[in-house]
Short mmCIF file of C-alpha atoms and ligand atoms in Angstrom, two decimals:
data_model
loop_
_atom_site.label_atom_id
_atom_site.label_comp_id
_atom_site.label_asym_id
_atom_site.label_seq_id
_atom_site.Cartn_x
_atom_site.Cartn_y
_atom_site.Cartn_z
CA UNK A 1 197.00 -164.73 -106.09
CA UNK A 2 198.41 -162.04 -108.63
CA UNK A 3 199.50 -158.66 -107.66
CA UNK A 4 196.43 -156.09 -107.36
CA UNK A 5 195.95 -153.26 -109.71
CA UNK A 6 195.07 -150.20 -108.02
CA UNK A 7 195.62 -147.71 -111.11
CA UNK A 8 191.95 -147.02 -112.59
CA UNK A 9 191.92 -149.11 -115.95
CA UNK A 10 190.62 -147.94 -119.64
CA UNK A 11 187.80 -149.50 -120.51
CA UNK A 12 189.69 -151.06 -123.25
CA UNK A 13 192.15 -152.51 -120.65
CA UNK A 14 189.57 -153.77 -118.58
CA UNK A 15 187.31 -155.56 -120.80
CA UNK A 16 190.15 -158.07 -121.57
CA UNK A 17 190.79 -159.40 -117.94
CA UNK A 18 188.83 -162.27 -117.00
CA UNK A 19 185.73 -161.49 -114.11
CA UNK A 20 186.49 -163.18 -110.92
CA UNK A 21 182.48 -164.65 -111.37
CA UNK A 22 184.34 -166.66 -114.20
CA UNK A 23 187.36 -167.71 -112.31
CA UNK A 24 189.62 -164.51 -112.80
CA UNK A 25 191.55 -162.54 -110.27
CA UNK A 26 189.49 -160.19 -108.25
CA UNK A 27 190.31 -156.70 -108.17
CA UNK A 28 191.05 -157.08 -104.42
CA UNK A 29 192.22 -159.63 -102.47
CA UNK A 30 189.81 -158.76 -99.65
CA UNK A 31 186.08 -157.60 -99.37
CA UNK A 32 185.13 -153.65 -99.16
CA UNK A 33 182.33 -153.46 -97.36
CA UNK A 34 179.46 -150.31 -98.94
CA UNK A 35 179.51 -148.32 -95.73
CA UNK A 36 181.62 -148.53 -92.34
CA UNK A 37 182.14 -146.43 -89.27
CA UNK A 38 185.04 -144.59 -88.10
CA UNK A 39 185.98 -144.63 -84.83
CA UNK A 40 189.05 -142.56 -83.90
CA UNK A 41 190.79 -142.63 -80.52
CA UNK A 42 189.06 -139.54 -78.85
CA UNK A 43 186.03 -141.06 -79.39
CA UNK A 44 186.73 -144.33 -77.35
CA UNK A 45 187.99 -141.91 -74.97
CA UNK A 46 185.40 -140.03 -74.55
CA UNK A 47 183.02 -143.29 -74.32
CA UNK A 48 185.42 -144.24 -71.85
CA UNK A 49 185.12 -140.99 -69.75
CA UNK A 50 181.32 -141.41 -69.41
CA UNK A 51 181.58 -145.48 -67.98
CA UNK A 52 183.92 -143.34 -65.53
CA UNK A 53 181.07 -140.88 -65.01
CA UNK A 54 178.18 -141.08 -62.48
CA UNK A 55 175.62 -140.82 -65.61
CA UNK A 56 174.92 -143.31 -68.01
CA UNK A 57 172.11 -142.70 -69.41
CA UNK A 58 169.41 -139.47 -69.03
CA UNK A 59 173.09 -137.50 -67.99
CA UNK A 60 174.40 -134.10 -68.98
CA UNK A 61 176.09 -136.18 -72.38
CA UNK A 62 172.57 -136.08 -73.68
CA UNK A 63 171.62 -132.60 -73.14
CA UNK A 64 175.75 -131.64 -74.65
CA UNK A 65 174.70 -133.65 -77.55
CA UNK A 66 171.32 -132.49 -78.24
CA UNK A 67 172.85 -128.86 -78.08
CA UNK A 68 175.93 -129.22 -80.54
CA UNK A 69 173.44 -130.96 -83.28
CA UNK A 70 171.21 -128.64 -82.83
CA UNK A 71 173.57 -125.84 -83.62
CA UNK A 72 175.41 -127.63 -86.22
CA UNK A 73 171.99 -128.56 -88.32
CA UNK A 74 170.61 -124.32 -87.52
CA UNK A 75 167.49 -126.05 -85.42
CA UNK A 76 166.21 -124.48 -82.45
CA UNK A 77 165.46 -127.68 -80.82
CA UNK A 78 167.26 -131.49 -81.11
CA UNK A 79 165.70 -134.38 -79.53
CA UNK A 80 168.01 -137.81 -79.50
CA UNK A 81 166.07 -141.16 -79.68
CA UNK A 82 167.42 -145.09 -79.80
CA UNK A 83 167.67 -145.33 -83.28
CA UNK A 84 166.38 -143.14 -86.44
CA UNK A 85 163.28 -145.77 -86.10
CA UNK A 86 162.01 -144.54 -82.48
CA UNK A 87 162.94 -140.87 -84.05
CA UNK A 88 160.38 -141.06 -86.82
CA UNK A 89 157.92 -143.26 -84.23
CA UNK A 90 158.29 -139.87 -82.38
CA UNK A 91 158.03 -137.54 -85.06
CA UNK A 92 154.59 -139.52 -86.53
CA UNK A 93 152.86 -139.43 -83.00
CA UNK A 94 154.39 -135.17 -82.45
CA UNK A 95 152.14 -135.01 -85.72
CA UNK A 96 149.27 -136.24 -84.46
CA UNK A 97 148.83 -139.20 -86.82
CA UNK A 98 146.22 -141.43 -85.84
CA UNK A 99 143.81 -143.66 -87.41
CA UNK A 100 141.87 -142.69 -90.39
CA UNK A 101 144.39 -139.79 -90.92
CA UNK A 102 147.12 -140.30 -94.04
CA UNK A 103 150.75 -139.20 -94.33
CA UNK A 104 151.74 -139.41 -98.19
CA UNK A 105 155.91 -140.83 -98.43
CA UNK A 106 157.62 -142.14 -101.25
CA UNK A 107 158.37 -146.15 -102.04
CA UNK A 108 161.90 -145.26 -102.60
CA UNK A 109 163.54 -145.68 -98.55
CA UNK A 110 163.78 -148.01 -96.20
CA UNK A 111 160.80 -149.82 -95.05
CA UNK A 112 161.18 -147.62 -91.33
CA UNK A 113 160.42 -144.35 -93.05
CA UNK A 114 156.35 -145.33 -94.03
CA UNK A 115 156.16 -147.89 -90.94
CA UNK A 116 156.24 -144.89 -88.51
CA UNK A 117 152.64 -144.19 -90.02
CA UNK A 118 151.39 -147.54 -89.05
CA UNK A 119 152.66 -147.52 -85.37
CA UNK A 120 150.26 -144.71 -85.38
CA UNK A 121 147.51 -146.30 -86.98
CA UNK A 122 147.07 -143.85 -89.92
CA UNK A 123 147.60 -145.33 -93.37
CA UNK A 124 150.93 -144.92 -95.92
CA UNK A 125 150.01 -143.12 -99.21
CA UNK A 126 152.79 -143.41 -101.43
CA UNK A 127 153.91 -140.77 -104.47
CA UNK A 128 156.23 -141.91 -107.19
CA UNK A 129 159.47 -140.61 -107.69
CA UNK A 130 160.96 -138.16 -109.88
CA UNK A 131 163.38 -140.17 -112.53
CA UNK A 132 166.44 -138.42 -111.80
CA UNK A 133 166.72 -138.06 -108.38
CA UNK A 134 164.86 -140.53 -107.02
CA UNK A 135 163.10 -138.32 -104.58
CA UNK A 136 159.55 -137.92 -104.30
CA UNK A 137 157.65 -135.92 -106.98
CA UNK A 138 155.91 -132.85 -105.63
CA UNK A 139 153.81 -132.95 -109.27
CA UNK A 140 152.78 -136.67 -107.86
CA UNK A 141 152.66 -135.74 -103.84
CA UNK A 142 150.09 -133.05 -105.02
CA UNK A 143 147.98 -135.77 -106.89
CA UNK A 144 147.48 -138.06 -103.54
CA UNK A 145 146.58 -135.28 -101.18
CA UNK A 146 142.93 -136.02 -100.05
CA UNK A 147 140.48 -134.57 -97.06
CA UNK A 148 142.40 -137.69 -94.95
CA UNK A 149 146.23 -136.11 -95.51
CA UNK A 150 147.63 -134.96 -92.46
CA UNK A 151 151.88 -135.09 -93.15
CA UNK A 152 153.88 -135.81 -95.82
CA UNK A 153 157.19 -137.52 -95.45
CA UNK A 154 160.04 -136.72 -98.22
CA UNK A 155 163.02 -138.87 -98.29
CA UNK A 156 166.45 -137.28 -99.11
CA UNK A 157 167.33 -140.52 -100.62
CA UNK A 158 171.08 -141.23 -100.50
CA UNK A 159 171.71 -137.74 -98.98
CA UNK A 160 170.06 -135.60 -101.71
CA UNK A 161 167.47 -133.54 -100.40
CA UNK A 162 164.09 -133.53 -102.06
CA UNK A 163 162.24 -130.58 -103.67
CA UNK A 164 161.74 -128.86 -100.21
CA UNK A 165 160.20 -125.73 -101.13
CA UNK A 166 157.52 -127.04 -103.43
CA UNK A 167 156.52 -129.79 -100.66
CA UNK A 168 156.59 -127.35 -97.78
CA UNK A 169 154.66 -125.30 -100.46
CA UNK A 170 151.90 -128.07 -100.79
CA UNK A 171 151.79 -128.65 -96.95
CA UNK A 172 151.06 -125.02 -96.34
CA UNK A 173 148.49 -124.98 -98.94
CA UNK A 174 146.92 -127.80 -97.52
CA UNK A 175 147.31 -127.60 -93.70
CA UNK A 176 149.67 -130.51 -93.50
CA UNK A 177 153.31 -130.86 -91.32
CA UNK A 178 156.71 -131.75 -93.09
CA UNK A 179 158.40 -134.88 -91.63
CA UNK A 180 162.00 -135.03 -93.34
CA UNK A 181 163.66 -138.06 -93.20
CA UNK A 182 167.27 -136.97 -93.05
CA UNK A 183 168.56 -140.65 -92.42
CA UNK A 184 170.88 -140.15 -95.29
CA UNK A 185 171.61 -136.35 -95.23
CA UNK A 186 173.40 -135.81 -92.08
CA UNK A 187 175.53 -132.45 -93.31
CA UNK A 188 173.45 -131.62 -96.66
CA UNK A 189 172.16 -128.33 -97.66
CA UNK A 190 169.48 -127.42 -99.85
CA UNK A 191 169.12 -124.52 -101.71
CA UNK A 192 171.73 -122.64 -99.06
CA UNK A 193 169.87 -123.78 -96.01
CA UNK A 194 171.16 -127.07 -94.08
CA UNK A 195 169.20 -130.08 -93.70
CA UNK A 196 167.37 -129.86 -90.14
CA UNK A 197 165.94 -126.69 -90.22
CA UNK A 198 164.20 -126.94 -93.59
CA UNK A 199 160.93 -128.89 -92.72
CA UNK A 200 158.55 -129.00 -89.78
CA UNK A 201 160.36 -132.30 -87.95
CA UNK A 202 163.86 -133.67 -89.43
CA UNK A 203 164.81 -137.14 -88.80
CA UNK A 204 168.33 -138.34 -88.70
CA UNK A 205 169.81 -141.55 -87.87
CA UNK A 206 173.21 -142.56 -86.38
CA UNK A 207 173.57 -146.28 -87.40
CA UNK A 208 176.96 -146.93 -88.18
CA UNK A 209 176.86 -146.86 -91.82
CA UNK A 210 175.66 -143.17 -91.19
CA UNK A 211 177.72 -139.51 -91.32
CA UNK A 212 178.21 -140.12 -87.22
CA UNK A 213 177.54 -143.30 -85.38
CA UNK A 214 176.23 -143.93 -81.99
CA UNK A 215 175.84 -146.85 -82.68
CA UNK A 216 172.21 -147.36 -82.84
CA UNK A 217 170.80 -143.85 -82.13
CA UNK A 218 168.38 -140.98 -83.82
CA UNK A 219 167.29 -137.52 -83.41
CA UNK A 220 164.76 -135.27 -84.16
CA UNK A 221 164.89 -131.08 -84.82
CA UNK A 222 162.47 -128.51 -84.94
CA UNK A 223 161.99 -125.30 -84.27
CA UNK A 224 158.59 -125.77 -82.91
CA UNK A 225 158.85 -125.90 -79.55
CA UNK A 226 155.22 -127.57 -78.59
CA UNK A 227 156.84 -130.41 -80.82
CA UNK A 228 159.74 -130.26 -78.82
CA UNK A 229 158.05 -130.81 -75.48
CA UNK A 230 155.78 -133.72 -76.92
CA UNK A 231 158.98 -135.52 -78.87
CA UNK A 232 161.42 -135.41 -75.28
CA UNK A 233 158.25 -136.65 -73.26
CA UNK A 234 157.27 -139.39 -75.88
CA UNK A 235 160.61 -141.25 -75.64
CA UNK A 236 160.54 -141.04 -71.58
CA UNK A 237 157.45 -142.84 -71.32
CA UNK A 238 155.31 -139.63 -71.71
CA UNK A 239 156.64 -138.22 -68.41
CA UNK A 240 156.58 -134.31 -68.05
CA UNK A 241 159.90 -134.66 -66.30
CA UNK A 242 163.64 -136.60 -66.58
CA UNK A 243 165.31 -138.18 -63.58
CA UNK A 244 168.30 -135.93 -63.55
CA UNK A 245 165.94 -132.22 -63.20
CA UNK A 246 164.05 -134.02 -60.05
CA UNK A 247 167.28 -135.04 -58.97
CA UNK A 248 168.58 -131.69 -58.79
CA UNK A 249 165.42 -129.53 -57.96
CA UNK A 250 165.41 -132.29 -55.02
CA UNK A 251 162.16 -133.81 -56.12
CA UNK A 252 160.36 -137.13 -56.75
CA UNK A 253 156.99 -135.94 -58.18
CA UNK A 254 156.48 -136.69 -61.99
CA UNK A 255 153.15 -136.99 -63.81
CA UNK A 256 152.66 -139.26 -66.80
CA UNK A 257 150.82 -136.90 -69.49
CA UNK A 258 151.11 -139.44 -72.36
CA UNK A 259 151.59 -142.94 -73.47
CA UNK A 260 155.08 -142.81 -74.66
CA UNK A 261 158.15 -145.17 -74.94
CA UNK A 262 161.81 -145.47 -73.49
CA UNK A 263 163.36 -144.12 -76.87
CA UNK A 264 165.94 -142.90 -74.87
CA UNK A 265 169.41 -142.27 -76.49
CA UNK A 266 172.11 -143.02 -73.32
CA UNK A 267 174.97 -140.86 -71.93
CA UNK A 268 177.29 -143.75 -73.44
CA UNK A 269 176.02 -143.65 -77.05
CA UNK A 270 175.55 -139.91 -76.83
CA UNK A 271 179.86 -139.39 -75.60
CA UNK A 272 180.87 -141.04 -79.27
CA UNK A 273 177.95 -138.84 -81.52
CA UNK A 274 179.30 -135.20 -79.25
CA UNK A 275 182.85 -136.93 -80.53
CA UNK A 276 182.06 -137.79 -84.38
CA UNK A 277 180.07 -134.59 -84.48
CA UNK A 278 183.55 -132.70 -84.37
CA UNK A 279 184.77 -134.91 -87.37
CA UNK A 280 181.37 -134.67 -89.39
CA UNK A 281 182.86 -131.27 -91.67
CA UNK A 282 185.84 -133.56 -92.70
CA UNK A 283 183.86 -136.95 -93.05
CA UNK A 284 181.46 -134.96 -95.52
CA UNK A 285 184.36 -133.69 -97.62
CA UNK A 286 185.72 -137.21 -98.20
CA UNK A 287 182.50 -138.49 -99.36
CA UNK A 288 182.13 -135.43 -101.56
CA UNK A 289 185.60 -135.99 -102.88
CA UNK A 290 184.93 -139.82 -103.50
CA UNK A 291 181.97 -138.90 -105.63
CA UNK A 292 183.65 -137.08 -107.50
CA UNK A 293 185.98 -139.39 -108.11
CA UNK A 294 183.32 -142.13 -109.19
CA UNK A 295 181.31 -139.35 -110.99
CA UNK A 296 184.03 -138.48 -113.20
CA UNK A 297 185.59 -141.93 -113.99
CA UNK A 298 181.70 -143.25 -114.42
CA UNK A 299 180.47 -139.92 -116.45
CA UNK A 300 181.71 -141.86 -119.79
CA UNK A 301 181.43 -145.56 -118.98
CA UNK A 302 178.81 -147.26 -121.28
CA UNK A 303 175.89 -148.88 -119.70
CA UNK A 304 176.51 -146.80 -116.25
CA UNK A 305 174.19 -144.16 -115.12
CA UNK A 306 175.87 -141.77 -112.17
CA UNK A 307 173.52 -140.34 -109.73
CA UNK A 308 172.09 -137.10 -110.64
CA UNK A 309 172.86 -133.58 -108.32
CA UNK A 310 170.08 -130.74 -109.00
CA UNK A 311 170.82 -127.16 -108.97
CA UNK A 312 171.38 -125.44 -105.45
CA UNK A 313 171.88 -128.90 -103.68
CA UNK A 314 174.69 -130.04 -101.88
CA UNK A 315 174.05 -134.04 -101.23
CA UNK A 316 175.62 -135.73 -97.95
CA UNK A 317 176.26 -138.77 -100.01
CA UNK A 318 175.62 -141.48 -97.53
CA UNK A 319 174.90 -143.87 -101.01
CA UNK A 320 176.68 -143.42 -104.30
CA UNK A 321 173.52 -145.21 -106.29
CA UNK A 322 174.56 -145.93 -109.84
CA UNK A 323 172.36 -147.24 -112.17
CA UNK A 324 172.62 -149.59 -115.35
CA UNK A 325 172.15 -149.04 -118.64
CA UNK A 326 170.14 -152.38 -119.19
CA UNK A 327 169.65 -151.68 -122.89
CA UNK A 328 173.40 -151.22 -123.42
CA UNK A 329 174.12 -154.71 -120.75
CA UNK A 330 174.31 -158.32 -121.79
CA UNK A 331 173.61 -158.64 -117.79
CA UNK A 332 170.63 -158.14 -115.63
CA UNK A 333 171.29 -155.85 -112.05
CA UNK A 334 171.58 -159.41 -110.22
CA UNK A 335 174.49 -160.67 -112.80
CA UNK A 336 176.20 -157.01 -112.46
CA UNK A 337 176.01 -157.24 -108.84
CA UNK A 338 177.00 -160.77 -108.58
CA UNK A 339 179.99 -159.88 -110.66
CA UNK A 340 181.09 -156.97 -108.45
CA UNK A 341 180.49 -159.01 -105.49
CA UNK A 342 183.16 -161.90 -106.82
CA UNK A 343 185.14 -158.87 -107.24
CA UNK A 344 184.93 -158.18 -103.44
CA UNK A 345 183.31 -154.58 -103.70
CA UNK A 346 180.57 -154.63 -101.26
CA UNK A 347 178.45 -153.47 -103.31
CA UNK A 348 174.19 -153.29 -102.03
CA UNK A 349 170.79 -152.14 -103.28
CA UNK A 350 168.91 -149.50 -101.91
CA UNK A 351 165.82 -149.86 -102.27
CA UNK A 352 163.41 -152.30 -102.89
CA UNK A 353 160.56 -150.23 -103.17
CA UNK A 354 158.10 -150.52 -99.95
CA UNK A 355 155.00 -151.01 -101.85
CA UNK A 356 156.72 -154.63 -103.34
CA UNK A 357 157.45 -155.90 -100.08
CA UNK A 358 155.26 -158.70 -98.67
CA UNK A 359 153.48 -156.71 -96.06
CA UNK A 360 152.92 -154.03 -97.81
CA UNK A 361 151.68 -156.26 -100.72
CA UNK A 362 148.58 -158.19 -98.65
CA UNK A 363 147.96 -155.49 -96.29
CA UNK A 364 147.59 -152.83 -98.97
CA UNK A 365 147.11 -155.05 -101.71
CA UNK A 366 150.04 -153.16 -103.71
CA UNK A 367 151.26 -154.71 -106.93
CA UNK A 368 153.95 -154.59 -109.91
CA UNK A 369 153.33 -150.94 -111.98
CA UNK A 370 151.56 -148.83 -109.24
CA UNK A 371 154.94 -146.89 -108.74
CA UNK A 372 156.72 -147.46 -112.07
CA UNK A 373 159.73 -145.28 -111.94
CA UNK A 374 161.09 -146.23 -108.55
CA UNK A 375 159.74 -149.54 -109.75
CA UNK A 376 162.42 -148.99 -113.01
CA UNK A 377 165.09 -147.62 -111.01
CA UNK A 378 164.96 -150.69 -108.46
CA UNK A 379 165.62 -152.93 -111.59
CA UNK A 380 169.28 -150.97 -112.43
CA UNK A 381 170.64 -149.55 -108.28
CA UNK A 382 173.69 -150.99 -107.34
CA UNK A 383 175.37 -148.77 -104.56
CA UNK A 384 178.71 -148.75 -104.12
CA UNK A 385 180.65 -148.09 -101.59
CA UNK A 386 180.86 -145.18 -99.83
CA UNK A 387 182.18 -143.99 -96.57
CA UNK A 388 184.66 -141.98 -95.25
CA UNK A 389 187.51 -144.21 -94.12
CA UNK A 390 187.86 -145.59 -97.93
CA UNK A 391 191.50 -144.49 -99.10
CA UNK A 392 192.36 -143.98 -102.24
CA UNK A 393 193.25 -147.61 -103.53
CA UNK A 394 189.67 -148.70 -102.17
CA UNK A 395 188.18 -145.83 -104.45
CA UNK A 396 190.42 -146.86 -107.70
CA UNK A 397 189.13 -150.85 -106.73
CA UNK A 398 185.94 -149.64 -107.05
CA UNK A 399 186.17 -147.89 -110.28
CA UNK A 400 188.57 -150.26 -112.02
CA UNK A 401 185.96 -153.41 -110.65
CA UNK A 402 182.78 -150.97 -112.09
CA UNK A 403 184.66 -150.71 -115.70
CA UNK A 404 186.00 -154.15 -115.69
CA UNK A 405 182.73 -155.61 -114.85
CA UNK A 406 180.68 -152.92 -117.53
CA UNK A 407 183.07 -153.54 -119.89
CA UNK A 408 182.38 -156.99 -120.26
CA UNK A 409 179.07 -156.52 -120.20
CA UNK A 410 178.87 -154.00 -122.59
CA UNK A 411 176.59 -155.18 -125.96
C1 LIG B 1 165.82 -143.60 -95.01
C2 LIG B 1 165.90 -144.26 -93.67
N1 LIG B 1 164.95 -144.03 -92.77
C3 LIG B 1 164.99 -144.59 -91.55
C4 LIG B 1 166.00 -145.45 -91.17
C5 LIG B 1 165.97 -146.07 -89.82
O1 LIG B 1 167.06 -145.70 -89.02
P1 LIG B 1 167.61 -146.66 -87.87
O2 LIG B 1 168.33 -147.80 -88.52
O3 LIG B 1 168.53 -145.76 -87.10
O4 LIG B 1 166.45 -147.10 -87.06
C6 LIG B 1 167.02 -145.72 -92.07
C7 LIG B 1 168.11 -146.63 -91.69
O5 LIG B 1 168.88 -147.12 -92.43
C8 LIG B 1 166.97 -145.13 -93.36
O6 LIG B 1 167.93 -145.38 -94.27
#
């Protein structure tokens, strides 16, 4: 195999080297994966303290946990779950969805983020997306809101927070509760104010591709504190009380006051998220730093579309999202991304929307054009990767594979 170029090449440069699709040298010799964790020693040790510990699970971890997030997001109250799934599970049922009720989200997210209305029975209203963001479009949100609506669920798709104040607008108007899903936006602000303490509920997760890993893991914050009480007794089965208070007020009475779940986040998972959380400040400068990187080096590449920041916003950038050009592109998103691939950048897509997938489709009876701009922008994503770990030769791969491959492509 031939030596590796790590120096970001012109476009003219890179348009003459063979891809590795055709049989050329890839840019590197091994694959970079789109998003990885970060695991540092403290953080095994302090996993390692807890398995020493008399508590491994519903222990004073939890509780430490809870606390720092709490104060690092400015929420009154932080609930952790099993994964960001059971968090928004949580957050749907602290709502009071329920059958016949709808909660209006956008097709552009992960499948999770609209099937938390379905555990509860209610029914998934989407609202298209605005074009540059690819957040939901309060102008559209405002259009689905019937005498049914009961929550509406904005997205801060790939760490970019939606319109907050014109949907927390609408749900005033209209009686309805704010469920933000923060899976991506872990450390974002919008408009000064951080994510977490902007809507009624904020849902994070801490799946290892995330800001902070646990693992799998979730949490929810509020400043409510009914929905406080109803979120920590939904993932303990619905139990008004947790083993470790009746251990120490020396009692065994508990009552079961609803049907809940064990969502329960343990000591163990909830050692390594107290120990990422101290790393989170300098994780989200690295990912700010590598966007800047890409957005610069991409801002003047034909047939490649950066992602787009709006005023007042400061994005977590948990996805760098580009998008192709198609018009200027002798490829399709499946030939760019198969080109990248052979490259070995890990490149993914994010998302197909949730209205095309096959449940959606027959339950709902969904179909091509109801949603056409996340419909569009699902024809051009390619993320690339991103995560905090990547040094700087992994960030000048990535840009000299993104030219080289655009370049070739290029009409
Ligand atoms: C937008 C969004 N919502 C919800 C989830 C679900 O989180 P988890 O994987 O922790 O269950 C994810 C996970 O990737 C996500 O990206």
């Amino acid at each position: 195999m031939t030596p590796v170029t790590h120096a970001p090449l012109s476009n003219e440069a890179a348009i003459h080297e063979p891809l590795a699709v055709d049989g050329g040298t890839p840019v590197r010799p091994t694959l970079l994966p789109y998003g990885r964790q970060s695991i540092a020693e403290v953080d095994i040790q302090a996993v390692v303290d807890v398995l020493r510990s008399d508590w491994l699970t519903t222990g004073p971890k939890v509780e430490e946990f809870e606390e720092a997030f709490a104060a690092r997001v400015g929420a009154k109250h932080a609930m952790s779950f099993s994964s960001g799934t059971a968090a928004l599970h949580a957050a749907a049922f602290a709502a009071d969805l329920k059958p016949g009720d709808e909660a209006i989200t956008t097709p552009m997210t992960f499948a999770a983020t609209a099937n938390c209305v379905l555990y509860q029975g209610a029914t998934p209203v989407f609202a298209d997306v605005s074009a540059d963001t690819l957040n939901i479009d309060p102008e559209k949100i405002s259009r689905r809101i019937t005498p049914f609506t009961r929550a509406i669920l904005p997205v801060a798709y790939a760490g970019h927070p939606a319109e907050m104040d014109a949907i927390l607008d609408l749900a005033s108007r209209n009686g309805l509760l704010v469920i933000e899903d923060a899976c991506h936006a872990l450390g974002a602000e919008y408009h000064g104010r951080r994510t977490g303490s902007v809507a009624d509920m904020t849902v994070f997760s801490f799946h290892p591709v995330k800001h902070l890993t646990t693992g799998e893991g979730g949490m929810v914050t509020t400043d409510r504190a009914d929905l406080a009480e109803t979120l920590r007794r939904f993932r303990n089965h619905g139990i008004s009380s947790d083993a470790r208070q009746r251990q120490s007020d020396g009692q065994w009475f508990y009552e079961m006051v609803l049907l809940g779940f064990n969502y329960r986040l343990t000591d163990i998972a909830c050692a390594l998220g107290l120990s990422q959380l101290k790393t989170l400040d300098e994780n989200l400068s690295r990912r700010r730093d590598i966007a800047a990187q890409y957005s610069e080096a991409f801002a003047n590449l034909p047939g490649i579309t950066p992602p787009a920041v709006r005023a007042e916003i400061s994005p977590a950038w948990h996805l760098y999202p580009i998008r192709l050009d198609l018009e200027k592109l002798s490829a399709n998103r499946a030939q760019f991304f198969r080109a990248l691939r052979a490259e070995n950048i890990g490149v993914n897509v994010h998302y197909i929307p949730v209205h095309r997938h096959p449940y959606y489709r027959d339950r709902f009876g969904f179909k091509a054009g109801d949603y056409p701009v996340a419909e569009d922008a699902y024809e051009r994503l390619i993320s690339l990767p991103m995560f905090h770990g990547m040094s700087d030769e992994d960030v000048s791969d990535v840009i000299h594979a993104v030219s080289k491959v655009a370049s070739h492509f290029r009409k």
